[in-house]
XYZ file of N, CA and C in Angstrom:
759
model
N 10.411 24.103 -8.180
C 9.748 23.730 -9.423
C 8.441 24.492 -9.533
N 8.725 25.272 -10.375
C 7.028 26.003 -10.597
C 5.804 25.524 -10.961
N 5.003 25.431 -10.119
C 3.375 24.578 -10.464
C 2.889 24.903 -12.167
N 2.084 24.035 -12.473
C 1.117 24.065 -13.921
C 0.161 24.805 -13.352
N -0.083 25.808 -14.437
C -1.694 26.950 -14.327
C -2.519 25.831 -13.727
N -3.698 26.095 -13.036
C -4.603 25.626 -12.411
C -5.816 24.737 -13.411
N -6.223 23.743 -13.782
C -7.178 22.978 -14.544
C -8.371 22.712 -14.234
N -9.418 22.950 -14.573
C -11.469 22.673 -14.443
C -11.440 22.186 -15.855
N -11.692 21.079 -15.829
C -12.473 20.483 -17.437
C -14.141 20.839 -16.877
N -14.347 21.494 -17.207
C -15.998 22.297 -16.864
C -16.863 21.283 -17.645
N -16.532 20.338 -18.572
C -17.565 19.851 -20.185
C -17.816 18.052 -19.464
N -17.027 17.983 -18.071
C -17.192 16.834 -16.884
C -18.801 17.414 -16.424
N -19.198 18.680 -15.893
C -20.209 18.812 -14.968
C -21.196 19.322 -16.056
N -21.650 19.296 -16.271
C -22.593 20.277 -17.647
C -23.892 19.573 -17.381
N -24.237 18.214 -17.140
C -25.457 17.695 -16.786
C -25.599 17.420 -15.432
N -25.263 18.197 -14.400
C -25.623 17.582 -12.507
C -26.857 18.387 -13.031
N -27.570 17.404 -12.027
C -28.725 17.061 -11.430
C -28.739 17.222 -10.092
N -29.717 18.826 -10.151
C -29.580 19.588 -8.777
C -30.822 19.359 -8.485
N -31.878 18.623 -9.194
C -33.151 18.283 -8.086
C -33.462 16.663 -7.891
N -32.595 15.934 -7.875
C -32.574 14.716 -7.846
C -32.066 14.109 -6.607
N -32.287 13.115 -6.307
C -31.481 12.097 -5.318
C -30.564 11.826 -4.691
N -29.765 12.124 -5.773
C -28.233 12.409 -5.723
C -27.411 13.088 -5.231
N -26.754 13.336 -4.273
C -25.935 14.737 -3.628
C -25.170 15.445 -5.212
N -25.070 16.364 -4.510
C -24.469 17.194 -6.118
C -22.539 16.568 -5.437
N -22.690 16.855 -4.305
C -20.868 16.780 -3.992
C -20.885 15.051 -4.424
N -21.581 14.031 -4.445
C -21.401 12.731 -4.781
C -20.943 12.627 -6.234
N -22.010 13.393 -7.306
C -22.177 13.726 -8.405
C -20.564 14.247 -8.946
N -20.047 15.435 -8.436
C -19.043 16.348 -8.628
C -17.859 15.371 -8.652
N -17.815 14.219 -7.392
C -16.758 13.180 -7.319
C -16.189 12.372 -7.630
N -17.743 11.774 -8.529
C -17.845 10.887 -9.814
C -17.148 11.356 -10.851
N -17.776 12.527 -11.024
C -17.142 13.201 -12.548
C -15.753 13.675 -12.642
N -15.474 13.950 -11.555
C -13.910 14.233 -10.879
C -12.983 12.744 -11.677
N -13.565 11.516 -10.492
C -12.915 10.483 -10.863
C -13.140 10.016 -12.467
N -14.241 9.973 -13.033
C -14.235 9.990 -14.562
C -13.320 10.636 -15.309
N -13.065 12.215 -15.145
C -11.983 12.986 -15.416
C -10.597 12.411 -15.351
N -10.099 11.834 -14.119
C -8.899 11.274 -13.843
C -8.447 10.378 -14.795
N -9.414 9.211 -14.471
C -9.092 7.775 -15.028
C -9.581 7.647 -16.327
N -10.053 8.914 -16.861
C -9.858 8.580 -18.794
C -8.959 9.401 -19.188
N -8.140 10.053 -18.354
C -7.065 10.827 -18.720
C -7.652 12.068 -19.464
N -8.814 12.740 -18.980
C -8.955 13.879 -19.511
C -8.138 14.592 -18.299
N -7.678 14.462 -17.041
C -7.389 15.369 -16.255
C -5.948 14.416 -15.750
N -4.720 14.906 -16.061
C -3.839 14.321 -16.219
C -2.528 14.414 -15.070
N -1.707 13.398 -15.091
C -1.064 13.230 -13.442
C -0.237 14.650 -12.850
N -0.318 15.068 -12.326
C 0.167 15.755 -11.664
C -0.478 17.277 -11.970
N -1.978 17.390 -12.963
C -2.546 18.693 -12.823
C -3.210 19.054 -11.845
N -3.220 20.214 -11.611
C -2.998 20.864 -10.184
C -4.609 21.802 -10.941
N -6.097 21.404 -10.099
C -6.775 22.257 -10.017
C -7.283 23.313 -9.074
N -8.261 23.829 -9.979
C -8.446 25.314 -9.738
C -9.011 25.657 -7.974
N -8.676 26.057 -7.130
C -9.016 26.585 -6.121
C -10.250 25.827 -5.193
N -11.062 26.240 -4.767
C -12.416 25.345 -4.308
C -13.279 26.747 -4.551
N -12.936 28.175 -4.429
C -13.735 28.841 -4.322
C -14.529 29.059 -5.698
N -13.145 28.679 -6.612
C -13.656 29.320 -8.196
C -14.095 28.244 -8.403
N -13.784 26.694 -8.100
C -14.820 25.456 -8.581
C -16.017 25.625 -8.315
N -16.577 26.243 -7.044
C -17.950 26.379 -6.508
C -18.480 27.226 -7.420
N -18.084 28.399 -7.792
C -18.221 29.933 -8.463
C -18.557 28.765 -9.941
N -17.950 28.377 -10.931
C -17.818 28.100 -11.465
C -19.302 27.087 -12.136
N -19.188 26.278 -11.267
C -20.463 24.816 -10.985
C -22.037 25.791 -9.850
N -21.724 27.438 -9.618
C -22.879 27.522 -8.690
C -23.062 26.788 -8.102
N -22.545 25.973 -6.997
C -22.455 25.466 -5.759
C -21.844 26.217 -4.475
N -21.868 25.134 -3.264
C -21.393 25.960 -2.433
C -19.767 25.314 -2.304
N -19.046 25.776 -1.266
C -17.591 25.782 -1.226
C -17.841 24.101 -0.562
N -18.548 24.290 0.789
C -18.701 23.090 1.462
C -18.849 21.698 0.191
N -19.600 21.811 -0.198
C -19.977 20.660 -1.729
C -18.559 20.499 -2.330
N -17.962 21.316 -2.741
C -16.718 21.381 -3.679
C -15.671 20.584 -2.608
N -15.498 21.025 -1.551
C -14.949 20.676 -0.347
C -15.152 19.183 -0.149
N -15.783 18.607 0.126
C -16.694 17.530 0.332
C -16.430 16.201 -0.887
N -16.594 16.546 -2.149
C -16.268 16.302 -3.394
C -14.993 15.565 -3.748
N -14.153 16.587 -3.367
C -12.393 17.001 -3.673
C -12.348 15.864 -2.689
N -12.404 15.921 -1.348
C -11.824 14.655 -0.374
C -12.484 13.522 -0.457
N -13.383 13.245 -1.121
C -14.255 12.051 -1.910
C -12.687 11.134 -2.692
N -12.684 12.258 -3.538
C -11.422 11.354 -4.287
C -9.720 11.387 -4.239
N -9.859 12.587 -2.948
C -8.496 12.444 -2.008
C -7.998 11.123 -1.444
N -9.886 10.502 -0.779
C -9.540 9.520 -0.279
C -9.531 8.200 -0.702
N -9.859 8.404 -1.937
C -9.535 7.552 -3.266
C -7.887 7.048 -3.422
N -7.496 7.644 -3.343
C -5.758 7.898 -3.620
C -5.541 8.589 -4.766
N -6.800 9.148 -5.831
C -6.381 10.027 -7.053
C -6.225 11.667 -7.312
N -6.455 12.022 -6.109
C -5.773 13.219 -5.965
C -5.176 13.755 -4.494
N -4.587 14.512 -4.522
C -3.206 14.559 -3.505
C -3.734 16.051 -3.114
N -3.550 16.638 -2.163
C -3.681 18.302 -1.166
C -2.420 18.472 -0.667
N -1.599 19.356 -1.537
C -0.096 20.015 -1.124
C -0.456 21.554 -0.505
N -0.171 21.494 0.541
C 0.448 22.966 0.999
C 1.271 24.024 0.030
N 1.009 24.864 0.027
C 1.574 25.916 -0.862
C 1.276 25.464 -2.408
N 0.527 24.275 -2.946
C 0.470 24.177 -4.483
C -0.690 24.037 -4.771
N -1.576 23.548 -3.751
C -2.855 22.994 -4.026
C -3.438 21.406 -3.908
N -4.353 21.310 -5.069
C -5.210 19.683 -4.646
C -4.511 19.423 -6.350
N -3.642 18.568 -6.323
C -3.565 17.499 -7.757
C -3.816 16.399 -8.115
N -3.882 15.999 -9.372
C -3.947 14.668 -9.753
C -2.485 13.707 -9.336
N -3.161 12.543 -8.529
C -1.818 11.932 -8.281
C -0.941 11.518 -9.229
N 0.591 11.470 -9.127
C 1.144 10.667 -10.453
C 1.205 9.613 -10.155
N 1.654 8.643 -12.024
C 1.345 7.589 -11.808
C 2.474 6.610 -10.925
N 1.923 6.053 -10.193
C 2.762 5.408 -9.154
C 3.620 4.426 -9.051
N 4.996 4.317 -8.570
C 5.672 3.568 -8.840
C 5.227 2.571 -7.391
N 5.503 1.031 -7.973
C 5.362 -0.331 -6.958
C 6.534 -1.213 -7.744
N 7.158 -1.138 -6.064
C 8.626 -1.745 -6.735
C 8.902 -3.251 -5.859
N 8.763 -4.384 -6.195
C 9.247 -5.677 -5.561
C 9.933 -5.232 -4.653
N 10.368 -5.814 -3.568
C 11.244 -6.201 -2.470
C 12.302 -7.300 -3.089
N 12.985 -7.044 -3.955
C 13.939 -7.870 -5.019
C 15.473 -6.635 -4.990
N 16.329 -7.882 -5.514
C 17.992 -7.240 -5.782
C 17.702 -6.827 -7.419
N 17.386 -5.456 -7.452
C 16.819 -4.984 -8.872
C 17.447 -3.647 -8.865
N 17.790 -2.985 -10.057
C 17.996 -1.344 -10.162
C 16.530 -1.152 -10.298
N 16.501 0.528 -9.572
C 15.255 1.335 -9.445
C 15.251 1.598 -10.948
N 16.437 1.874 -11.942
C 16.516 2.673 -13.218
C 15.714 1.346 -14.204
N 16.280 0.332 -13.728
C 15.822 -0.867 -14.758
C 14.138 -1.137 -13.867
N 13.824 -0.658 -13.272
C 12.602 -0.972 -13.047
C 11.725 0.142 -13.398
N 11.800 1.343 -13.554
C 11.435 2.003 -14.251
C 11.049 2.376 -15.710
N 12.316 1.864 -16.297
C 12.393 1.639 -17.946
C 11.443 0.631 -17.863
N 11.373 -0.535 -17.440
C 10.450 -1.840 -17.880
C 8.948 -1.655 -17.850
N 8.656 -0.848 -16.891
C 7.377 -0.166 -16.616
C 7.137 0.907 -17.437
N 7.964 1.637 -18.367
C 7.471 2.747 -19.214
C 7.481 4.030 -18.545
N 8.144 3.769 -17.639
C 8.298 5.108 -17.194
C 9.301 6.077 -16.602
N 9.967 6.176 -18.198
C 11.046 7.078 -18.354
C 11.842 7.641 -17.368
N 12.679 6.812 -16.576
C 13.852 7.226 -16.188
C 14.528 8.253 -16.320
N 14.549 9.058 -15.418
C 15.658 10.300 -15.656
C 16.704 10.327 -14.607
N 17.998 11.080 -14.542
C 18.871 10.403 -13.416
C 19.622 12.101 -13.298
N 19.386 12.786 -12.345
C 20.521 14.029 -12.558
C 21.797 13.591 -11.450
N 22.863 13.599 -11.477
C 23.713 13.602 -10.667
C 24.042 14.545 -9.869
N 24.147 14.620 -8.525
C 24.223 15.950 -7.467
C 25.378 15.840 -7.137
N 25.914 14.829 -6.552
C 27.474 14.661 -6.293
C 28.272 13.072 -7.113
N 29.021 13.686 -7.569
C 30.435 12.434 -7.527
C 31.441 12.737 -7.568
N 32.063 11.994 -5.883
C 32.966 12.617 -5.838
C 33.775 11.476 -4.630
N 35.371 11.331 -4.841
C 36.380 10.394 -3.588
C 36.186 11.375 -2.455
N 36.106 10.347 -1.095
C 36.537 11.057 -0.019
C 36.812 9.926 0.664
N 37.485 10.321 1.669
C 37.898 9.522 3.277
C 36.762 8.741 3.573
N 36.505 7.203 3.950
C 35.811 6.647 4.670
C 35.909 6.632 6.155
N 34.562 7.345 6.516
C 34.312 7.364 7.896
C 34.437 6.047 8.693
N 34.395 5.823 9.817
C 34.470 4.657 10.454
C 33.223 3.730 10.142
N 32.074 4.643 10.532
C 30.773 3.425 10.050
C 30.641 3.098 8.451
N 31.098 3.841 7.929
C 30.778 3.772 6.416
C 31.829 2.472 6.235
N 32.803 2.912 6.383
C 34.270 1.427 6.825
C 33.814 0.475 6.878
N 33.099 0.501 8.083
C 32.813 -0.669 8.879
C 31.581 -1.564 7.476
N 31.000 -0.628 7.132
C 29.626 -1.296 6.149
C 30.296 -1.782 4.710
N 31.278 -1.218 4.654
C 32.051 -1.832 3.175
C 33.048 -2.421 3.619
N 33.535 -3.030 4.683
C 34.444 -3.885 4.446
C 35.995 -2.829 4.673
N 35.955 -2.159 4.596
C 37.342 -1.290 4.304
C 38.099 -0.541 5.825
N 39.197 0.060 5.415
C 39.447 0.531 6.188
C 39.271 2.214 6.965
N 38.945 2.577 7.588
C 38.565 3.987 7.432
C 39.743 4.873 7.463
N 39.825 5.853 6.489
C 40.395 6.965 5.818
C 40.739 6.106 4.217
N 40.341 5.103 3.913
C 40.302 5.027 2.605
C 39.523 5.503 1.775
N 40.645 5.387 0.567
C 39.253 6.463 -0.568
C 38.048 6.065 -1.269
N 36.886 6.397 -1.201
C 35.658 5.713 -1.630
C 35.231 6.458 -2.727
N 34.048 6.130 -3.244
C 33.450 7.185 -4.395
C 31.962 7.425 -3.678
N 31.515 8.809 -3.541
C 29.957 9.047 -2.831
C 29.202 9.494 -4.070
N 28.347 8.828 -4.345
C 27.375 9.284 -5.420
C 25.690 9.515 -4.904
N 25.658 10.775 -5.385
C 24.125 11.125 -4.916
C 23.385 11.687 -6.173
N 22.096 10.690 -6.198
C 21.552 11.189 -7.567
C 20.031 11.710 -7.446
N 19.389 12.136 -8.316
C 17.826 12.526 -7.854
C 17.748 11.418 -9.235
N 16.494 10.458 -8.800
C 15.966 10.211 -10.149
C 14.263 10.537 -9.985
N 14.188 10.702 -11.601
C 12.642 11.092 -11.537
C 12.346 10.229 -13.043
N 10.816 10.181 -12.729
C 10.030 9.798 -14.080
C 9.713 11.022 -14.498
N 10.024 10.588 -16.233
C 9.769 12.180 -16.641
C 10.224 13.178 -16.168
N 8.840 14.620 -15.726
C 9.708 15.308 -15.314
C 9.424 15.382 -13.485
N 9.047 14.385 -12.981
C 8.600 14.141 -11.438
C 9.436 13.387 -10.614
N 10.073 14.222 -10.025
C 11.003 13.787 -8.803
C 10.566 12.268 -8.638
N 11.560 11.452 -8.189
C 10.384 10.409 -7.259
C 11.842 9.756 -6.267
N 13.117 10.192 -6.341
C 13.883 9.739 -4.957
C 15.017 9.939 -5.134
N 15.601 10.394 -3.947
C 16.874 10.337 -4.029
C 17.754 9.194 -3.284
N 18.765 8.752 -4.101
C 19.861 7.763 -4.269
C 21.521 7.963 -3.383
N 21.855 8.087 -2.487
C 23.153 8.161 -2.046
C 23.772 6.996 -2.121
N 24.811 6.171 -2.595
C 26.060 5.381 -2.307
C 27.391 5.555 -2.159
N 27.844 4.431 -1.385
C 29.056 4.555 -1.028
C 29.944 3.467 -2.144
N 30.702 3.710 -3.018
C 31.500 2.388 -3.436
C 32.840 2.335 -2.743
N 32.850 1.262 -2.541
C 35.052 0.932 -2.189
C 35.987 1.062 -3.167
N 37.157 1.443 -2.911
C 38.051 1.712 -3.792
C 37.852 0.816 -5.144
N 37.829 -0.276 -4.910
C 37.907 -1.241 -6.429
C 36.608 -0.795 -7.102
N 36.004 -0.035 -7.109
C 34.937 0.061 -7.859
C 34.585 1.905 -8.326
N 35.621 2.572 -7.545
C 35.868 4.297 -7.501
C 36.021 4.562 -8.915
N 35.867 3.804 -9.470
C 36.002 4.025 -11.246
C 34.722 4.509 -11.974
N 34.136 4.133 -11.367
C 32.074 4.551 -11.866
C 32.207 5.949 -12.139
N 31.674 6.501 -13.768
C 31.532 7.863 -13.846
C 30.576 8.341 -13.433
N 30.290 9.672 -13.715
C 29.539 10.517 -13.839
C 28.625 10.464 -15.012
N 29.399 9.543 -15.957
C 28.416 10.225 -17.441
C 27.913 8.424 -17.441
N 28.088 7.435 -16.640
C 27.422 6.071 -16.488
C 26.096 6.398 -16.027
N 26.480 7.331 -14.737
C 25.541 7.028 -13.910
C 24.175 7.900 -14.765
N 24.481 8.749 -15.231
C 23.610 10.124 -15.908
C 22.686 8.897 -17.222
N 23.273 8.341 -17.965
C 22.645 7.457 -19.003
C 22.072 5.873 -18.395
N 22.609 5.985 -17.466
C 21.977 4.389 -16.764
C 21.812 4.180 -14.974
N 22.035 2.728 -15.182
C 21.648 2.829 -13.572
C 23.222 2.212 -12.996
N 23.079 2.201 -11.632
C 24.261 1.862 -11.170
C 24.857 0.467 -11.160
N 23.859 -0.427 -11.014
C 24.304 -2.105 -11.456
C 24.448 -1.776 -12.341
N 24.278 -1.370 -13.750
C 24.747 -1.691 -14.725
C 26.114 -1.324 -14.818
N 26.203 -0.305 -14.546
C 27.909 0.176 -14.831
C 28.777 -0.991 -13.941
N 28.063 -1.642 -12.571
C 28.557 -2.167 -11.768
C 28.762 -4.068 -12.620
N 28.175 -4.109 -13.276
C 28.082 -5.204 -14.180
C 29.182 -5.315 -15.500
N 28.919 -4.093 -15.474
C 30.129 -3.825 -17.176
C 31.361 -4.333 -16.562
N 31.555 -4.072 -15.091
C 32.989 -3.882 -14.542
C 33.156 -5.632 -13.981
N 32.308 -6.628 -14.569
C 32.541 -7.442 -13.949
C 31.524 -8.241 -12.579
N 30.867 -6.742 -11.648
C 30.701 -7.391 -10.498
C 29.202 -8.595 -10.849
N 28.947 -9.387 -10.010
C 28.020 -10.546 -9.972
C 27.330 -10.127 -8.321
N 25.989 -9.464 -8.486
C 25.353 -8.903 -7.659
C 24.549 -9.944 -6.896
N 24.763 -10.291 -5.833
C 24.302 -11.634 -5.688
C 23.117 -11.574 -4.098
N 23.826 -11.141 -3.185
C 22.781 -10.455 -2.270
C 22.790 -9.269 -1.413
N 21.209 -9.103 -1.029
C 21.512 -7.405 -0.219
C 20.830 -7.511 1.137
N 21.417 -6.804 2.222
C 20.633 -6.256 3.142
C 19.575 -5.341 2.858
N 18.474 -5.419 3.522
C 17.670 -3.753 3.183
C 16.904 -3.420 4.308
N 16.740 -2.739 5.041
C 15.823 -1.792 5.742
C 15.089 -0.959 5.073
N 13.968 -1.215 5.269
C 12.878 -0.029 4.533
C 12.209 0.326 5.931
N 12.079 2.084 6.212
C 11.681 3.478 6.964
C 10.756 3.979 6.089
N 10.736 5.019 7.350
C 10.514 6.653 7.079
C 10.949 7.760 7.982
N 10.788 8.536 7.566
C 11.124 10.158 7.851
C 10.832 11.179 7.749
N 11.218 12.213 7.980
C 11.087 13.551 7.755
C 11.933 14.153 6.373
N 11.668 14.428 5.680
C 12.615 15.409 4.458
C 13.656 16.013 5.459
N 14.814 16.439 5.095
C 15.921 17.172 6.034
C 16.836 17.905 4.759
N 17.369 18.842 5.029
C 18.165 19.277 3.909
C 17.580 19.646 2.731
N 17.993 19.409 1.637
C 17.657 19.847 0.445
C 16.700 18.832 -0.367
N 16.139 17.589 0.660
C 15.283 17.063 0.492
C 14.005 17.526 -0.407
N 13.536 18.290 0.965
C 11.961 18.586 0.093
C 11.778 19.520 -1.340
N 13.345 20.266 -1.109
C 13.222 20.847 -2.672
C 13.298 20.248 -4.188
N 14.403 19.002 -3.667
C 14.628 17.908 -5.141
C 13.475 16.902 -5.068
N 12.879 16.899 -4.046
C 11.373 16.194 -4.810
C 10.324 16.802 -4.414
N 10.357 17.900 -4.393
C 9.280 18.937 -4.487
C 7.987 18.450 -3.507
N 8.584 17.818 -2.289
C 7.460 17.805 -1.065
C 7.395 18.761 -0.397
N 6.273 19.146 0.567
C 6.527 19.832 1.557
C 7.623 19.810 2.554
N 7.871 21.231 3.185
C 8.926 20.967 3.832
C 8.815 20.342 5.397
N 9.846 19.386 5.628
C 9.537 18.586 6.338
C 8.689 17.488 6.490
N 8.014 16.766 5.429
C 7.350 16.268 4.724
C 7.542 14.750 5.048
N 6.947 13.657 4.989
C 7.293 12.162 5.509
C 8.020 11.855 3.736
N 8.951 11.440 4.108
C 9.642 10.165 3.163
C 9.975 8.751 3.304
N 9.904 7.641 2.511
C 10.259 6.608 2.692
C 11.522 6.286 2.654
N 12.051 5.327 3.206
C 13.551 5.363 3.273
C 14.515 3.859 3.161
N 15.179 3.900 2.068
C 15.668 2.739 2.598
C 17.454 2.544 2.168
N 17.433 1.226 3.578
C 19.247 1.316 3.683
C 19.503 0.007 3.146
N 20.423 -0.200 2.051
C 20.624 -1.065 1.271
C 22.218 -1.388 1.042
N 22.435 -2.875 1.927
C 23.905 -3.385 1.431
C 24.003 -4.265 0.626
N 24.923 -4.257 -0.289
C 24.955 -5.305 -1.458
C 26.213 -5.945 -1.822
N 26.131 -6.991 -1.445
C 27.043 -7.700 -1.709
C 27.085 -8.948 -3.565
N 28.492 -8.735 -3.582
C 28.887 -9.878 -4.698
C 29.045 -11.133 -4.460
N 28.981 -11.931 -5.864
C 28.976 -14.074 -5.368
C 30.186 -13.961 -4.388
N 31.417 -13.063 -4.416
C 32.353 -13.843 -3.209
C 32.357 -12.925 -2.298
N 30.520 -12.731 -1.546
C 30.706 -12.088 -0.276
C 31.480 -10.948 -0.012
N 31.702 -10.017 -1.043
C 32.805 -8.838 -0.945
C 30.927 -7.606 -0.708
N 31.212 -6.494 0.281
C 30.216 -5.472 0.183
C 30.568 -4.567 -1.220
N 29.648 -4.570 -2.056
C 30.247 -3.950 -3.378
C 29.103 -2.813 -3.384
N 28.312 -1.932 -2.424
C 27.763 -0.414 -2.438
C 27.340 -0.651 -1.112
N 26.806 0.094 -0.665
C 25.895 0.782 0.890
C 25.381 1.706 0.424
N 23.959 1.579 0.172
C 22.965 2.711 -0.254
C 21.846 3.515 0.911
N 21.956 4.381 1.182
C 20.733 5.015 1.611
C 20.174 6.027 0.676
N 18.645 5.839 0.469
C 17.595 6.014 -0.086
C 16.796 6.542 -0.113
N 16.037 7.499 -0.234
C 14.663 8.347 0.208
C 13.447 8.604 -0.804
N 12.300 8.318 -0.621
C 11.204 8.215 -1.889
C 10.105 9.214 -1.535
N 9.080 9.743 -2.221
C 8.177 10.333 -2.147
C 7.341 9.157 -1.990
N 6.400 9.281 -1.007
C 5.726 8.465 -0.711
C 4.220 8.662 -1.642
N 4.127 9.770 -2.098
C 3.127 9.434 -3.047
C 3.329 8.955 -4.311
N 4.526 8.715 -4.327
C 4.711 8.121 -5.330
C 5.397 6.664 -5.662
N 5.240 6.436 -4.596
C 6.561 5.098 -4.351
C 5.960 4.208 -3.603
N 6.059 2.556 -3.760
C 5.505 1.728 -2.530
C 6.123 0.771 -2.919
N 6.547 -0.104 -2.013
C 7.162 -1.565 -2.194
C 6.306 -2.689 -2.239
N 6.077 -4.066 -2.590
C 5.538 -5.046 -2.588
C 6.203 -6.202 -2.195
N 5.406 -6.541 -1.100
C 5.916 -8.221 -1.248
C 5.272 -9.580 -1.228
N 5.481 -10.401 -1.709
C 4.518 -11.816 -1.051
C 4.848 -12.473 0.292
N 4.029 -12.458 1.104
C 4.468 -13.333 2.660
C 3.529 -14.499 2.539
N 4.537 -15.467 3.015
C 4.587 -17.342 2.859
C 4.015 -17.557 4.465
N 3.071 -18.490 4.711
C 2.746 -18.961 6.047
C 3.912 -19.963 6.102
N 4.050 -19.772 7.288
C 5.129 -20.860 7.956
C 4.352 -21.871 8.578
């Protein structure tokens, strides 16, 4: 994915106060974060260098330096290898609930997109078997999707369905989410296993969500069962962690 030209809203710094009290890199950090959070400097723009910010503001690199990780450590801007320092996007926080990622996205306003990478029957392996209920060398359906907000990666989706459910298209999954199609057909989604990880990117990972390579991802393994206890998907999961976090409430016992 090719980066956005590089961004300085220059009309942020125009009044520092270089004989005052104030550190100028304190000053620079402020106006940084002002920039962000009124949306003059917008999610995922990627600014200009540190040398030409300094050049720019007549400061030194160290100040600009100094500045920039002010509001790195904010959480509102991000330092990628090979792209630069950006504005973080806006972040998805998703319950620890039996929910589609697609329907939690839409509800939040933030446009769902779904490309499909694979769909396609094959042989069930023994563990995959073993996690749906089935027998292994039966035919399953493997669906692997990237979804993103807008136009920003934010995870990729693998499932397994069992034969009674190998009916799920291609052009469902592309316009919606997968409970739903899984709903049209009847099923009553009732409970799930989940493991939530992390990892390393592997494969074609870091390119469909545009992390570094080898990069930490979040991860999670998700079984779901219907009201009569039948396994109706086995999902494994992978998120950009800057963009993704789960929530939950914990009860004292």
């Amino acid at each position: 994915m090719a980066a956005e030209a590089p961004v300085w809203p220059s009309e942020l710094f125009t009044d520092l106060d270089r004989n005052g009290p104030i550190p100028l890199y304190f000053q620079v950090a402020q106006r940084l974060e002002e920039g962000i959070r009124s949306g003059i400097l917008q999610p995922g723009s990627r600014l200009e260098n540190e040398i030409s910010i300094a050049k720019n503001l007549s400061v030194s690199r160290p100040t600009i330096r100094r500045a920039i990780q002010e509001v790195v450590d904010k959480g509102l801007l991000v330092r990628r290898r090979g792209v630069g320092t950006q504005v973080v996007q806006s972040h998805v926080t998703r319950n620890v609930e039996l929910t589609s990622f697609y329907n939690d996205l839409k509800n939040a306003n933030l446009e769902p997109r779904t490309r499909v990478i694979e769909h396609r029957l094959l042989a069930a392996n023994s563990a995959i078997a073993e996690k749906l209920g089935v027998d292994p060398g039966d035919e399953i359906l493997l669906i692997r999707r990237l979804r993103s907000t807008g136009d920003v990666p934010v995870s990729i989706l693998e499932n397994h369905l069992p034969p009674s459910l190998a009916d799920v298209t291609r052009e469902e999954l592309e316009t919606g989410g997968l409970y739903d199609a899984l709903r049209a057909r009847g099923v009553v989604l009732k409970i799930a296993n989940q493991t939530i990880g992390a990892r390393r990117a592997v494969g074609d990972e870091s390119e469909l969500l545009d992390v570094d390579e080898g990069g930490p991802l979040l991860t999670v393994e998700r079984i779901v069962l219907d009201n009569a206890g039948q396994v109706i998907e086995v999902g494994n999961h992978c998120y950009r962690p800057d963009m993704y976090n789960f929530e939950t409430t914990l009860v004292a016992r």
